[in-house]
Amino acid sequence: MDVDGGNPDWQRGVLTTCALAVLARGSAHGYAVAQQLQAAGIGPVKGGALYPVLNRLEQDGALTSAWQEGSGGPGRKVFTLTDAGRARLEALRRGWQPFAAAVADLLDPHDTSPPATAAAGRRAGGRTP
């Protein structure tokens, strides 16, 4: 599904996870990461959104980087996923399906039941906020 022109909040919300997933396939410079995200249907990713994410992941130890000489152009900073980055991505993968299912349930226009936690609290005789 291509979300070009869709809600930019969705892209911002998953950009870290998706960047890790792209880099799990192999080292790449930022522009290549952006191209792979767009090819996957995430939509065009601006450098102003992507590079702070990559730099933060590097500061957190999820990525390393090295400068690579450019062939006929400027050098590029190439990012590589670390073991800590792979572990972080695996944790994100495990949590994705339950999270996506919860969002899908909330967005279902045909579901008018109260949220599960509120309903459970009422059944147990408790109050809900």
Coordinates of C-alpha atoms in Angstrom, one line a residue:
M1 CA 0.0 0.0 0.0
D2 CA 1.5 3.3 -1.0
V3 CA 0.7 6.1 1.4
D4 CA 1.9 8.9 -0.8
G5 CA -0.3 11.9 0.1
G6 CA -1.5 10.1 3.2
N7 CA -1.2 11.2 6.7
P8 CA 2.4 12.2 7.5
D9 CA 1.9 11.4 11.1
W10 CA 1.8 7.7 10.2
Q11 CA 5.2 8.0 8.4
R12 CA 6.7 9.8 11.4
G13 CA 5.4 7.2 13.8
V14 CA 7.0 4.3 12.0
L15 CA 10.1 5.9 10.5
T16 CA 12.5 4.6 13.1
T17 CA 11.2 1.1 12.9
C18 CA 11.2 1.1 9.1
A19 CA 14.7 2.6 8.9
L20 CA 16.0 -0.2 11.1
A21 CA 14.2 -2.8 8.9
V22 CA 15.8 -1.3 5.8
L23 CA 19.3 -1.3 7.4
A24 CA 18.8 -5.0 8.5
R25 CA 18.9 -5.8 4.8
G26 CA 22.4 -4.2 4.5
S27 CA 24.4 -1.1 5.1
A28 CA 23.2 2.0 3.2
H29 CA 23.5 5.8 3.1
G30 CA 20.6 7.9 4.0
Y31 CA 19.4 8.6 0.5
A32 CA 19.4 4.9 -0.3
V33 CA 17.3 4.3 2.9
A34 CA 14.8 6.9 1.8
Q35 CA 14.6 5.4 -1.7
Q36 CA 14.0 1.9 -0.2
L37 CA 11.3 3.3 2.0
Q38 CA 9.6 4.9 -0.9
A39 CA 9.9 1.8 -3.0
A40 CA 8.3 -0.2 -0.2
G41 CA 5.3 2.2 -0.3
I42 CA 6.0 4.2 2.8
G43 CA 6.0 7.4 0.6
P44 CA 8.6 9.9 0.0
V45 CA 10.7 10.6 3.1
K46 CA 12.4 14.0 3.4
G47 CA 15.9 14.2 4.6
G48 CA 14.8 16.6 7.4
A49 CA 12.8 13.7 8.9
L50 CA 15.1 10.8 8.1
Y51 CA 18.6 12.1 9.1
P52 CA 17.6 13.0 12.7
V53 CA 16.2 9.5 13.1
L54 CA 19.4 7.9 11.7
N55 CA 21.6 10.1 13.9
R56 CA 19.5 9.4 17.0
L57 CA 19.7 5.6 16.3
E58 CA 23.5 6.0 16.0
Q59 CA 23.7 7.9 19.3
D60 CA 21.6 5.1 20.9
G61 CA 24.0 2.5 19.6
A62 CA 21.6 0.9 17.2
L63 CA 23.7 2.0 14.2
T64 CA 27.3 2.8 13.3
S65 CA 28.4 4.9 10.5
A66 CA 31.4 5.4 8.3
W67 CA 32.2 7.9 5.5
Q68 CA 32.5 6.3 2.1
E69 CA 34.3 8.0 -0.8
G70 CA 32.0 9.1 -3.5
S71 CA 32.7 8.1 -7.1
G72 CA 32.7 11.4 -8.9
G73 CA 30.8 13.2 -6.2
P74 CA 30.9 13.9 -2.5
G75 CA 31.4 11.2 0.1
R76 CA 28.5 9.6 1.9
K77 CA 27.8 8.6 5.5
V78 CA 27.0 4.8 5.4
F79 CA 24.9 3.4 8.2
T80 CA 25.2 -0.2 9.5
L81 CA 22.9 -1.9 12.0
T82 CA 24.6 -3.1 15.2
D83 CA 23.8 -6.1 17.3
A84 CA 21.9 -3.7 19.6
G85 CA 20.0 -2.4 16.6
R86 CA 19.1 -5.9 15.5
A87 CA 17.8 -6.7 19.0
R88 CA 15.8 -3.5 19.0
L89 CA 14.3 -4.3 15.6
E90 CA 13.4 -7.8 16.8
A91 CA 11.5 -6.4 19.8
L92 CA 9.7 -4.0 17.5
R93 CA 8.8 -6.8 15.2
R94 CA 7.3 -8.8 18.1
G95 CA 5.2 -5.9 19.2
W96 CA 4.0 -4.8 15.8
Q97 CA 1.1 -7.2 15.1
P98 CA -0.6 -6.6 18.5
F99 CA -0.1 -2.8 18.0
A100 CA -1.4 -2.8 14.4
A101 CA -4.4 -5.0 15.5
A102 CA -5.3 -2.5 18.3
V103 CA -5.1 0.4 15.9
A104 CA -7.2 -1.5 13.3
D105 CA -9.8 -2.2 16.0
L106 CA -10.0 1.5 17.0
L107 CA -10.3 2.6 13.4
D108 CA -13.0 0.0 12.5
P109 CA -16.1 2.2 11.7
H110 CA -18.4 -0.8 12.4
D111 CA -17.2 -1.4 15.9
T112 CA -19.1 0.7 18.4
S113 CA -18.2 -1.3 21.5
P114 CA -16.2 0.5 24.2
P115 CA -12.5 -0.2 24.5
A116 CA -11.6 -3.5 26.0
T117 CA -10.0 -2.1 29.1
A118 CA -13.1 0.1 29.9
A119 CA -15.5 -2.8 29.4
A120 CA -13.3 -5.1 31.5
G121 CA -13.3 -2.6 34.3
R122 CA -17.1 -2.2 34.3
R123 CA -17.5 -6.0 34.3
A124 CA -15.2 -6.2 37.3
G125 CA -17.2 -3.5 39.1
G126 CA -14.4 -1.0 38.9
R127 CA -14.6 2.5 37.6
T128 CA -13.1 3.6 34.4
P129 CA -11.6 7.0 33.8

